[in-house]
Structures are given as C-alpha cells and as structure tokens.
Amino acid sequence: DTGVSQNPRHKITKRGQNVTFRCDPISEHNRLYWYRQTLGQGPEFLTYFQNEAQLEKSRLLSDRFSAERPKGSFSTLEIQRTEQGDSAMYLCASSRGDRGLLWQETQYFGPGTRLLVL
Amino acid sequence: QQQVKQSPQSLIVQKGGISIINCAYENTAFDYFPWYQQFPGKGPALLIAIRPDVSEKKEGRFTISFNKSAKQFSLHIMDSQPGDSATYFCAASGSEKLVFGKGTKLTVNP
C-alpha cells in the first residue's frame, strides 16, 4: 500500500504530557501537510513542508507545537505540555506539489491520529 | 474567520435521489476547489476537484457546478446510494493550504 500512513492511530495522554505523532507520506511526494480536525468541523491547516523545509505555519500552531521533516521523508508532530483543548484528530496529507496540473495538487490524507487529553 | 461556508449541515435523501451540497467562498485568490468524502474514523478522500476556468465537471455520479461571479460551487451526487452516506467537505485553495467548509453529513436511506 503506497498511501499516507500515520502512527499511532490513537493516543490517550494526561494533561501536561508530551506526545509525538509520525506521518509517512506517499513516496516521491515532496509536500507534506498537517491539519487538525475537531468533532463536527472540517480540517484546519497547521503547517506544511516542501521537502525538508517548513514553509508555512498557522496561527493555530502555538509554541507548544513543533513539526519536523528530516531529510524530506517522514514527518513528526510534537505537542509539548498537552492541554485538554489539544484533543482532536491530527491529519497528515501529502502531494506532488506542483500547482500547474490539477492532479498534482491533490492532497492525499492519511487515516489520522486521534488524540485524547485527559 | 470562516472563508468557506458550506450548507446544509446535514442532508437525508432516498436511494436513487439527488444529493446537493453548496459552498460559498470569499477569497477571490482561491483557484482550486476540491470536494472530499470522509467516513467515520478515516481521513478525507478526494472525490472531484475543479478550477474556476470551467463551470462544470462531471466524474461518474459526481458533478461540481461552479459559479465564479457568485463565488459559489456545489456538489451534485446523482443516483445516491446508501454507500454514499458519509460527511462531505468542500475546500478551496489559493496557495498551498486547503481551507475547508464545516462539512455536510449525508445519509442515504435504502
């Protein structure tokens, strides 16, 4: 299967703990995105990478959040000192990146990591 | 600040009927408009997408209608089936990030 994979699928943690999620994009996709989705809402953009460079961060991404994409392959999203408001589904997506052709812009989403902060 | 407004919030149709979901946007810089389908516990999956240089695009039972002057676009699902029961999101992009609507929960009764 060459789709986007995310681990873990579920994470329960206590308030104040740190958590880290991993995303493996589709091979050869040079863009990788992180979104957050809360119940009853559409996904909200957090940040994206072009290869290993983090090019844009949303205001939603507070200083407790950090994302990396070493070597332009997989990415990790870390949340430090978790708060109950961080409970959400964290979605990763990847795309080929070129905006010239419609199919190249398609963002393919992984299954998400559902975080519950107690 | 909601840049893409989606309606209705929920929709119930009978099998074989037409499902219609509408979206409106504000940012004229948006130039890419995809629709995603999401089943419970899964990530969103692309259904169909359009650019504003065409007014309609059809793929199988799914059609996007686009009205650039009104800044509106809609998804039509023809011959709706129970397997189409899911949440549908419209989205828009003018750069790299997608801006999503709040979603429409579609239920197709057998």
PDB file of C-alpha atoms in Angstrom:
ATOM      1  CA  ASP A   1       0.000   0.000   0.000  1.00  0.00           C
ATOM      2  CA  THR A   2       1.513   3.327  -1.023  1.00  0.00           C
ATOM      3  CA  GLY A   3      -0.918   5.633   0.790  1.00  0.00           C
ATOM      4  CA  VAL A   4      -0.163   8.087   3.583  1.00  0.00           C
ATOM      5  CA  SER A   5       0.332   6.328   6.890  1.00  0.00           C
ATOM      6  CA  GLN A   6       0.143   7.770  10.391  1.00  0.00           C
ATOM      7  CA  ASN A   7       1.146   6.373  13.757  1.00  0.00           C
ATOM      8  CA  PRO A   8      -0.171   5.914  16.292  1.00  0.00           C
ATOM      9  CA  ARG A   9      -3.827   5.824  15.266  1.00  0.00           C
ATOM     10  CA  HIS A  10      -4.995   6.635  18.776  1.00  0.00           C
ATOM     11  CA  LYS A  11      -3.267   8.300  21.698  1.00  0.00           C
ATOM     12  CA  ILE A  12      -4.598   8.948  25.185  1.00  0.00           C
ATOM     13  CA  THR A  13      -2.468  11.099  27.426  1.00  0.00           C
ATOM     14  CA  LYS A  14      -2.712  13.105  30.594  1.00  0.00           C
ATOM     15  CA  ARG A  15      -2.659  16.880  30.595  1.00  0.00           C
ATOM     16  CA  GLY A  16       0.868  18.187  30.713  1.00  0.00           C
ATOM     17  CA  GLN A  17       2.482  15.224  28.971  1.00  0.00           C
ATOM     18  CA  ASN A  18       4.310  15.437  25.659  1.00  0.00           C
ATOM     19  CA  VAL A  19       3.161  13.452  22.635  1.00  0.00           C
ATOM     20  CA  THR A  20       4.686  12.804  19.215  1.00  0.00           C
ATOM     21  CA  PHE A  21       2.948  11.666  16.056  1.00  0.00           C
ATOM     22  CA  ARG A  22       4.533  10.320  12.899  1.00  0.00           C
ATOM     23  CA  CYS A  23       3.459  10.645   9.277  1.00  0.00           C
ATOM     24  CA  ASP A  24       4.874   8.730   6.318  1.00  0.00           C
ATOM     25  CA  PRO A  25       3.837  10.399   3.051  1.00  0.00           C
ATOM     26  CA  ILE A  26       3.364   8.814  -0.338  1.00  0.00           C
ATOM     27  CA  SER A  27       6.731   8.106  -1.921  1.00  0.00           C
ATOM     28  CA  GLU A  28       8.043  10.905  -4.116  1.00  0.00           C
ATOM     29  CA  HIS A  29       5.543  13.432  -2.757  1.00  0.00           C
ATOM     30  CA  ASN A  30       7.608  16.454  -1.897  1.00  0.00           C
ATOM     31  CA  ARG A  31       4.910  18.323   0.021  1.00  0.00           C
ATOM     32  CA  LEU A  32       3.618  17.246   3.397  1.00  0.00           C
ATOM     33  CA  TYR A  33       0.845  18.927   5.368  1.00  0.00           C
ATOM     34  CA  TRP A  34      -0.516  18.726   8.892  1.00  0.00           C
ATOM     35  CA  TYR A  35      -4.136  19.532   9.690  1.00  0.00           C
ATOM     36  CA  ARG A  36      -6.217  19.337  12.842  1.00  0.00           C
ATOM     37  CA  GLN A  37      -9.846  18.279  12.859  1.00  0.00           C
ATOM     38  CA  THR A  38     -12.196  18.620  15.812  1.00  0.00           C
ATOM     39  CA  LEU A  39     -15.593  16.969  16.081  1.00  0.00           C
ATOM     40  CA  GLY A  40     -18.103  18.357  13.639  1.00  0.00           C
ATOM     41  CA  GLN A  41     -15.597  20.597  11.896  1.00  0.00           C
ATOM     42  CA  GLY A  42     -13.561  20.492   8.747  1.00  0.00           C
ATOM     43  CA  PRO A  43      -9.791  20.029   8.890  1.00  0.00           C
ATOM     44  CA  GLU A  44      -7.816  23.156   9.769  1.00  0.00           C
ATOM     45  CA  PHE A  45      -4.368  23.782   8.340  1.00  0.00           C
ATOM     46  CA  LEU A  46      -1.455  23.697  10.782  1.00  0.00           C
ATOM     47  CA  THR A  47       1.731  23.648   8.732  1.00  0.00           C
ATOM     48  CA  TYR A  48       3.346  22.321   5.575  1.00  0.00           C
ATOM     49  CA  PHE A  49       6.746  21.244   4.285  1.00  0.00           C
ATOM     50  CA  GLN A  50       8.329  21.412   0.875  1.00  0.00           C
ATOM     51  CA  ASN A  51      10.870  18.608   1.139  1.00  0.00           C
ATOM     52  CA  GLU A  52      12.592  19.271   4.481  1.00  0.00           C
ATOM     53  CA  ALA A  53      11.778  22.979   4.651  1.00  0.00           C
ATOM     54  CA  GLN A  54       8.838  24.111   6.780  1.00  0.00           C
ATOM     55  CA  LEU A  55       7.369  26.889   4.660  1.00  0.00           C
ATOM     56  CA  GLU A  56       4.202  27.962   6.442  1.00  0.00           C
ATOM     57  CA  LYS A  57       2.772  27.718   9.933  1.00  0.00           C
ATOM     58  CA  SER A  58      -0.758  28.577  11.017  1.00  0.00           C
ATOM     59  CA  ARG A  59      -1.513  30.762  13.990  1.00  0.00           C
ATOM     60  CA  LEU A  60      -3.105  27.596  15.402  1.00  0.00           C
ATOM     61  CA  LEU A  61       0.382  26.175  15.794  1.00  0.00           C
ATOM     62  CA  SER A  62       1.324  27.557  19.198  1.00  0.00           C
ATOM     63  CA  ASP A  63       4.857  27.388  20.566  1.00  0.00           C
ATOM     64  CA  ARG A  64       3.930  24.089  22.239  1.00  0.00           C
ATOM     65  CA  PHE A  65       3.696  22.510  18.797  1.00  0.00           C
ATOM     66  CA  SER A  66       6.717  21.617  16.693  1.00  0.00           C
ATOM     67  CA  ALA A  67       6.921  19.766  13.419  1.00  0.00           C
ATOM     68  CA  GLU A  68       9.904  18.387  11.600  1.00  0.00           C
ATOM     69  CA  ARG A  69      10.579  16.601   8.356  1.00  0.00           C
ATOM     70  CA  PRO A  70      14.203  15.470   8.434  1.00  0.00           C
ATOM     71  CA  LYS A  71      15.613  14.510   5.041  1.00  0.00           C
ATOM     72  CA  GLY A  72      12.312  15.349   3.397  1.00  0.00           C
ATOM     73  CA  SER A  73      10.786  11.961   4.089  1.00  0.00           C
ATOM     74  CA  PHE A  74       8.610  11.225   7.126  1.00  0.00           C
ATOM     75  CA  SER A  75       7.427  13.965   9.445  1.00  0.00           C
ATOM     76  CA  THR A  76       6.804  14.206  13.165  1.00  0.00           C
ATOM     77  CA  LEU A  77       4.450  16.498  15.035  1.00  0.00           C
ATOM     78  CA  GLU A  78       5.200  17.001  18.717  1.00  0.00           C
ATOM     79  CA  ILE A  79       2.896  18.632  21.231  1.00  0.00           C
ATOM     80  CA  GLN A  80       4.503  19.645  24.496  1.00  0.00           C
ATOM     81  CA  ARG A  81       2.617  20.160  27.760  1.00  0.00           C
ATOM     82  CA  THR A  82      -0.639  18.926  26.275  1.00  0.00           C
ATOM     83  CA  GLU A  83      -3.896  20.636  27.178  1.00  0.00           C
ATOM     84  CA  GLN A  84      -7.436  19.304  27.002  1.00  0.00           C
ATOM     85  CA  GLY A  85      -8.073  21.678  24.106  1.00  0.00           C
ATOM     86  CA  ASP A  86      -5.493  19.766  22.082  1.00  0.00           C
ATOM     87  CA  SER A  87      -7.870  16.789  21.864  1.00  0.00           C
ATOM     88  CA  ALA A  88      -8.572  16.342  18.167  1.00  0.00           C
ATOM     89  CA  MET A  89      -7.809  14.258  15.113  1.00  0.00           C
ATOM     90  CA  TYR A  90      -4.427  15.165  13.640  1.00  0.00           C
ATOM     91  CA  LEU A  91      -4.336  14.554   9.903  1.00  0.00           C
ATOM     92  CA  CYS A  92      -1.345  14.353   7.628  1.00  0.00           C
ATOM     93  CA  ALA A  93      -1.532  14.790   3.867  1.00  0.00           C
ATOM     94  CA  SER A  94       0.955  14.767   1.021  1.00  0.00           C
ATOM     95  CA  SER A  95       1.026  15.968  -2.564  1.00  0.00           C
ATOM     96  CA  ARG A  96       3.367  16.062  -5.516  1.00  0.00           C
ATOM     97  CA  GLY A  97       3.447  19.779  -5.072  1.00  0.00           C
ATOM     98  CA  ASP A  98       3.317  21.425  -8.479  1.00  0.00           C
ATOM     99  CA  ARG A  99       0.293  23.667  -8.810  1.00  0.00           C
ATOM    100  CA  GLY A 100       0.346  23.595 -12.583  1.00  0.00           C
ATOM    101  CA  LEU A 101      -1.712  20.481 -13.119  1.00  0.00           C
ATOM    102  CA  LEU A 102      -4.875  19.699 -11.194  1.00  0.00           C
ATOM    103  CA  TRP A 103      -3.861  16.162 -10.340  1.00  0.00           C
ATOM    104  CA  GLN A 104      -0.521  17.288  -8.998  1.00  0.00           C
ATOM    105  CA  GLU A 105      -2.241  19.491  -6.461  1.00  0.00           C
ATOM    106  CA  THR A 106      -4.282  16.707  -4.940  1.00  0.00           C
ATOM    107  CA  GLN A 107      -3.608  16.294  -1.264  1.00  0.00           C
ATOM    108  CA  TYR A 108      -3.890  12.684  -0.133  1.00  0.00           C
ATOM    109  CA  PHE A 109      -4.791  12.278   3.504  1.00  0.00           C
ATOM    110  CA  GLY A 110      -3.758   9.633   5.965  1.00  0.00           C
ATOM    111  CA  PRO A 111      -6.156   7.994   8.439  1.00  0.00           C
ATOM    112  CA  GLY A 112      -5.232  10.446  11.189  1.00  0.00           C
ATOM    113  CA  THR A 113      -4.124  10.178  14.802  1.00  0.00           C
ATOM    114  CA  ARG A 114      -6.899  10.725  17.306  1.00  0.00           C
ATOM    115  CA  LEU A 115      -5.583  12.413  20.448  1.00  0.00           C
ATOM    116  CA  LEU A 116      -7.470  12.489  23.733  1.00  0.00           C
ATOM    117  CA  VAL A 117      -6.027  14.582  26.549  1.00  0.00           C
ATOM    118  CA  LEU A 118      -7.457  13.733  29.957  1.00  0.00           C
TER     119      LEU A 118
ATOM    120  CA  GLN B   1     -12.978  33.665  10.235  1.00  0.00           C
ATOM    121  CA  GLN B   2     -14.716  31.172   8.011  1.00  0.00           C
ATOM    122  CA  GLN B   3     -13.587  31.596   4.439  1.00  0.00           C
ATOM    123  CA  VAL B   4     -15.646  28.733   3.018  1.00  0.00           C
ATOM    124  CA  LYS B   5     -19.266  28.394   4.051  1.00  0.00           C
ATOM    125  CA  GLN B   6     -20.966  25.050   3.469  1.00  0.00           C
ATOM    126  CA  SER B   7     -24.622  24.082   3.604  1.00  0.00           C
ATOM    127  CA  PRO B   8     -26.625  22.191   4.611  1.00  0.00           C
ATOM    128  CA  GLN B   9     -25.086  20.821   7.772  1.00  0.00           C
ATOM    129  CA  SER B  10     -26.946  17.551   7.278  1.00  0.00           C
ATOM    130  CA  LEU B  11     -28.887  16.014   4.430  1.00  0.00           C
ATOM    131  CA  ILE B  12     -31.138  12.979   4.164  1.00  0.00           C
ATOM    132  CA  VAL B  13     -32.084  11.597   0.754  1.00  0.00           C
ATOM    133  CA  GLN B  14     -33.678   8.445  -0.518  1.00  0.00           C
ATOM    134  CA  LYS B  15     -31.780   5.885  -2.537  1.00  0.00           C
ATOM    135  CA  GLY B  16     -31.722   6.935  -6.171  1.00  0.00           C
ATOM    136  CA  GLY B  17     -32.257  10.599  -5.360  1.00  0.00           C
ATOM    137  CA  ILE B  18     -30.007  13.583  -5.998  1.00  0.00           C
ATOM    138  CA  SER B  19     -27.887  14.999  -3.194  1.00  0.00           C
ATOM    139  CA  ILE B  20     -26.886  18.645  -3.484  1.00  0.00           C
ATOM    140  CA  ILE B  21     -24.358  20.373  -1.241  1.00  0.00           C
ATOM    141  CA  ASN B  22     -23.488  24.035  -1.607  1.00  0.00           C
ATOM    142  CA  CYS B  23     -20.435  26.095  -0.750  1.00  0.00           C
ATOM    143  CA  ALA B  24     -19.593  29.771  -0.942  1.00  0.00           C
ATOM    144  CA  TYR B  25     -16.213  31.422  -0.658  1.00  0.00           C
ATOM    145  CA  GLU B  26     -14.972  34.951  -0.101  1.00  0.00           C
ATOM    146  CA  ASN B  27     -11.345  34.973  -1.170  1.00  0.00           C
ATOM    147  CA  THR B  28     -11.067  35.722  -4.888  1.00  0.00           C
ATOM    148  CA  ALA B  29      -7.497  34.408  -4.834  1.00  0.00           C
ATOM    149  CA  PHE B  30      -8.823  30.855  -4.472  1.00  0.00           C
ATOM    150  CA  ASP B  31      -8.223  28.920  -7.681  1.00  0.00           C
ATOM    151  CA  TYR B  32      -8.618  25.280  -6.739  1.00  0.00           C
ATOM    152  CA  PHE B  33     -11.816  23.765  -5.357  1.00  0.00           C
ATOM    153  CA  PRO B  34     -11.837  20.103  -4.292  1.00  0.00           C
ATOM    154  CA  TRP B  35     -14.532  18.044  -2.617  1.00  0.00           C
ATOM    155  CA  TYR B  36     -13.587  15.401  -0.080  1.00  0.00           C
ATOM    156  CA  GLN B  37     -15.548  12.465   1.328  1.00  0.00           C
ATOM    157  CA  GLN B  38     -14.886  11.253   4.849  1.00  0.00           C
ATOM    158  CA  PHE B  39     -16.153   8.120   6.553  1.00  0.00           C
ATOM    159  CA  PRO B  40     -16.076   7.800  10.357  1.00  0.00           C
ATOM    160  CA  GLY B  41     -12.595   7.065  11.650  1.00  0.00           C
ATOM    161  CA  LYS B  42     -10.994   7.673   8.257  1.00  0.00           C
ATOM    162  CA  GLY B  43      -9.115  10.519   6.659  1.00  0.00           C
ATOM    163  CA  PRO B  44     -10.753  12.631   3.933  1.00  0.00           C
ATOM    164  CA  ALA B  45     -10.543  11.207   0.404  1.00  0.00           C
ATOM    165  CA  LEU B  46     -10.667  13.355  -2.719  1.00  0.00           C
ATOM    166  CA  LEU B  47     -13.834  12.944  -4.781  1.00  0.00           C
ATOM    167  CA  ILE B  48     -13.515  15.530  -7.500  1.00  0.00           C
ATOM    168  CA  ALA B  49     -11.873  18.921  -7.995  1.00  0.00           C
ATOM    169  CA  ILE B  50     -12.270  21.909 -10.297  1.00  0.00           C
ATOM    170  CA  ARG B  51     -10.548  25.122 -11.291  1.00  0.00           C
ATOM    171  CA  PRO B  52     -12.571  28.304 -11.892  1.00  0.00           C
ATOM    172  CA  ASP B  53     -11.933  28.332 -15.641  1.00  0.00           C
ATOM    173  CA  VAL B  54     -14.701  25.751 -16.132  1.00  0.00           C
ATOM    174  CA  SER B  55     -18.297  25.928 -14.949  1.00  0.00           C
ATOM    175  CA  GLU B  56     -18.935  22.232 -14.549  1.00  0.00           C
ATOM    176  CA  LYS B  57     -17.030  18.991 -14.139  1.00  0.00           C
ATOM    177  CA  LYS B  58     -18.513  15.524 -14.051  1.00  0.00           C
ATOM    178  CA  GLU B  59     -16.942  12.281 -12.879  1.00  0.00           C
ATOM    179  CA  GLY B  60     -19.310   9.356 -12.764  1.00  0.00           C
ATOM    180  CA  ARG B  61     -22.218  10.181 -10.466  1.00  0.00           C
ATOM    181  CA  PHE B  62     -20.453  13.253  -9.049  1.00  0.00           C
ATOM    182  CA  THR B  63     -20.687  16.713 -10.619  1.00  0.00           C
ATOM    183  CA  ILE B  64     -19.238  20.036  -9.499  1.00  0.00           C
ATOM    184  CA  SER B  65     -21.040  23.169 -10.647  1.00  0.00           C
ATOM    185  CA  PHE B  66     -19.031  26.367 -10.332  1.00  0.00           C
ATOM    186  CA  ASN B  67     -20.266  29.979 -10.465  1.00  0.00           C
ATOM    187  CA  LYS B  68     -17.272  32.290 -10.392  1.00  0.00           C
ATOM    188  CA  SER B  69     -19.251  35.551 -10.364  1.00  0.00           C
ATOM    189  CA  ALA B  70     -21.315  34.413  -7.390  1.00  0.00           C
ATOM    190  CA  LYS B  71     -18.304  32.785  -5.714  1.00  0.00           C
ATOM    191  CA  GLN B  72     -20.277  29.616  -5.205  1.00  0.00           C
ATOM    192  CA  PHE B  73     -19.803  25.978  -6.072  1.00  0.00           C
ATOM    193  CA  SER B  74     -21.809  22.875  -5.438  1.00  0.00           C
ATOM    194  CA  LEU B  75     -21.573  19.098  -5.465  1.00  0.00           C
ATOM    195  CA  HIS B  76     -24.320  17.025  -7.028  1.00  0.00           C
ATOM    196  CA  ILE B  77     -24.472  13.298  -6.343  1.00  0.00           C
ATOM    197  CA  MET B  78     -26.753  11.580  -8.826  1.00  0.00           C
ATOM    198  CA  ASP B  79     -28.482   8.264  -8.091  1.00  0.00           C
ATOM    199  CA  SER B  80     -27.432   8.481  -4.438  1.00  0.00           C
ATOM    200  CA  GLN B  81     -26.669   5.134  -2.796  1.00  0.00           C
ATOM    201  CA  PRO B  82     -26.546   4.054   0.861  1.00  0.00           C
ATOM    202  CA  GLY B  83     -22.787   3.605   0.435  1.00  0.00           C
ATOM    203  CA  ASP B  84     -22.561   7.357  -0.230  1.00  0.00           C
ATOM    204  CA  SER B  85     -23.555   8.009   3.398  1.00  0.00           C
ATOM    205  CA  ALA B  86     -20.598   9.979   4.740  1.00  0.00           C
ATOM    206  CA  THR B  87     -19.518  13.503   5.572  1.00  0.00           C
ATOM    207  CA  TYR B  88     -18.630  15.691   2.607  1.00  0.00           C
ATOM    208  CA  PHE B  89     -16.314  18.667   2.752  1.00  0.00           C
ATOM    209  CA  CYS B  90     -15.797  21.378   0.208  1.00  0.00           C
ATOM    210  CA  ALA B  91     -12.457  23.124   0.237  1.00  0.00           C
ATOM    211  CA  ALA B  92     -10.627  25.909  -1.517  1.00  0.00           C
ATOM    212  CA  SER B  93      -7.032  26.853  -2.048  1.00  0.00           C
ATOM    213  CA  GLY B  94      -5.119  29.771  -3.464  1.00  0.00           C
ATOM    214  CA  SER B  95      -1.727  28.709  -2.207  1.00  0.00           C
ATOM    215  CA  GLU B  96      -0.609  25.509  -0.607  1.00  0.00           C
ATOM    216  CA  LYS B  97      -3.093  25.062   2.212  1.00  0.00           C
ATOM    217  CA  LEU B  98      -6.659  23.894   1.858  1.00  0.00           C
ATOM    218  CA  VAL B  99      -9.428  25.845   3.593  1.00  0.00           C
ATOM    219  CA  PHE B 100     -12.316  23.518   4.396  1.00  0.00           C
ATOM    220  CA  GLY B 101     -16.005  24.056   4.954  1.00  0.00           C
ATOM    221  CA  LYS B 102     -17.585  22.647   8.090  1.00  0.00           C
ATOM    222  CA  GLY B 103     -18.948  19.585   6.339  1.00  0.00           C
ATOM    223  CA  THR B 104     -22.273  18.054   5.393  1.00  0.00           C
ATOM    224  CA  LYS B 105     -23.365  14.751   6.865  1.00  0.00           C
ATOM    225  CA  LEU B 106     -25.196  12.870   4.134  1.00  0.00           C
ATOM    226  CA  THR B 107     -27.491   9.972   4.929  1.00  0.00           C
ATOM    227  CA  VAL B 108     -28.939   7.956   2.059  1.00  0.00           C
ATOM    228  CA  ASN B 109     -31.849   5.809   3.126  1.00  0.00           C
ATOM    229  CA  PRO B 110     -32.390   2.470   1.341  1.00  0.00           C
TER     230      PRO B 110
END
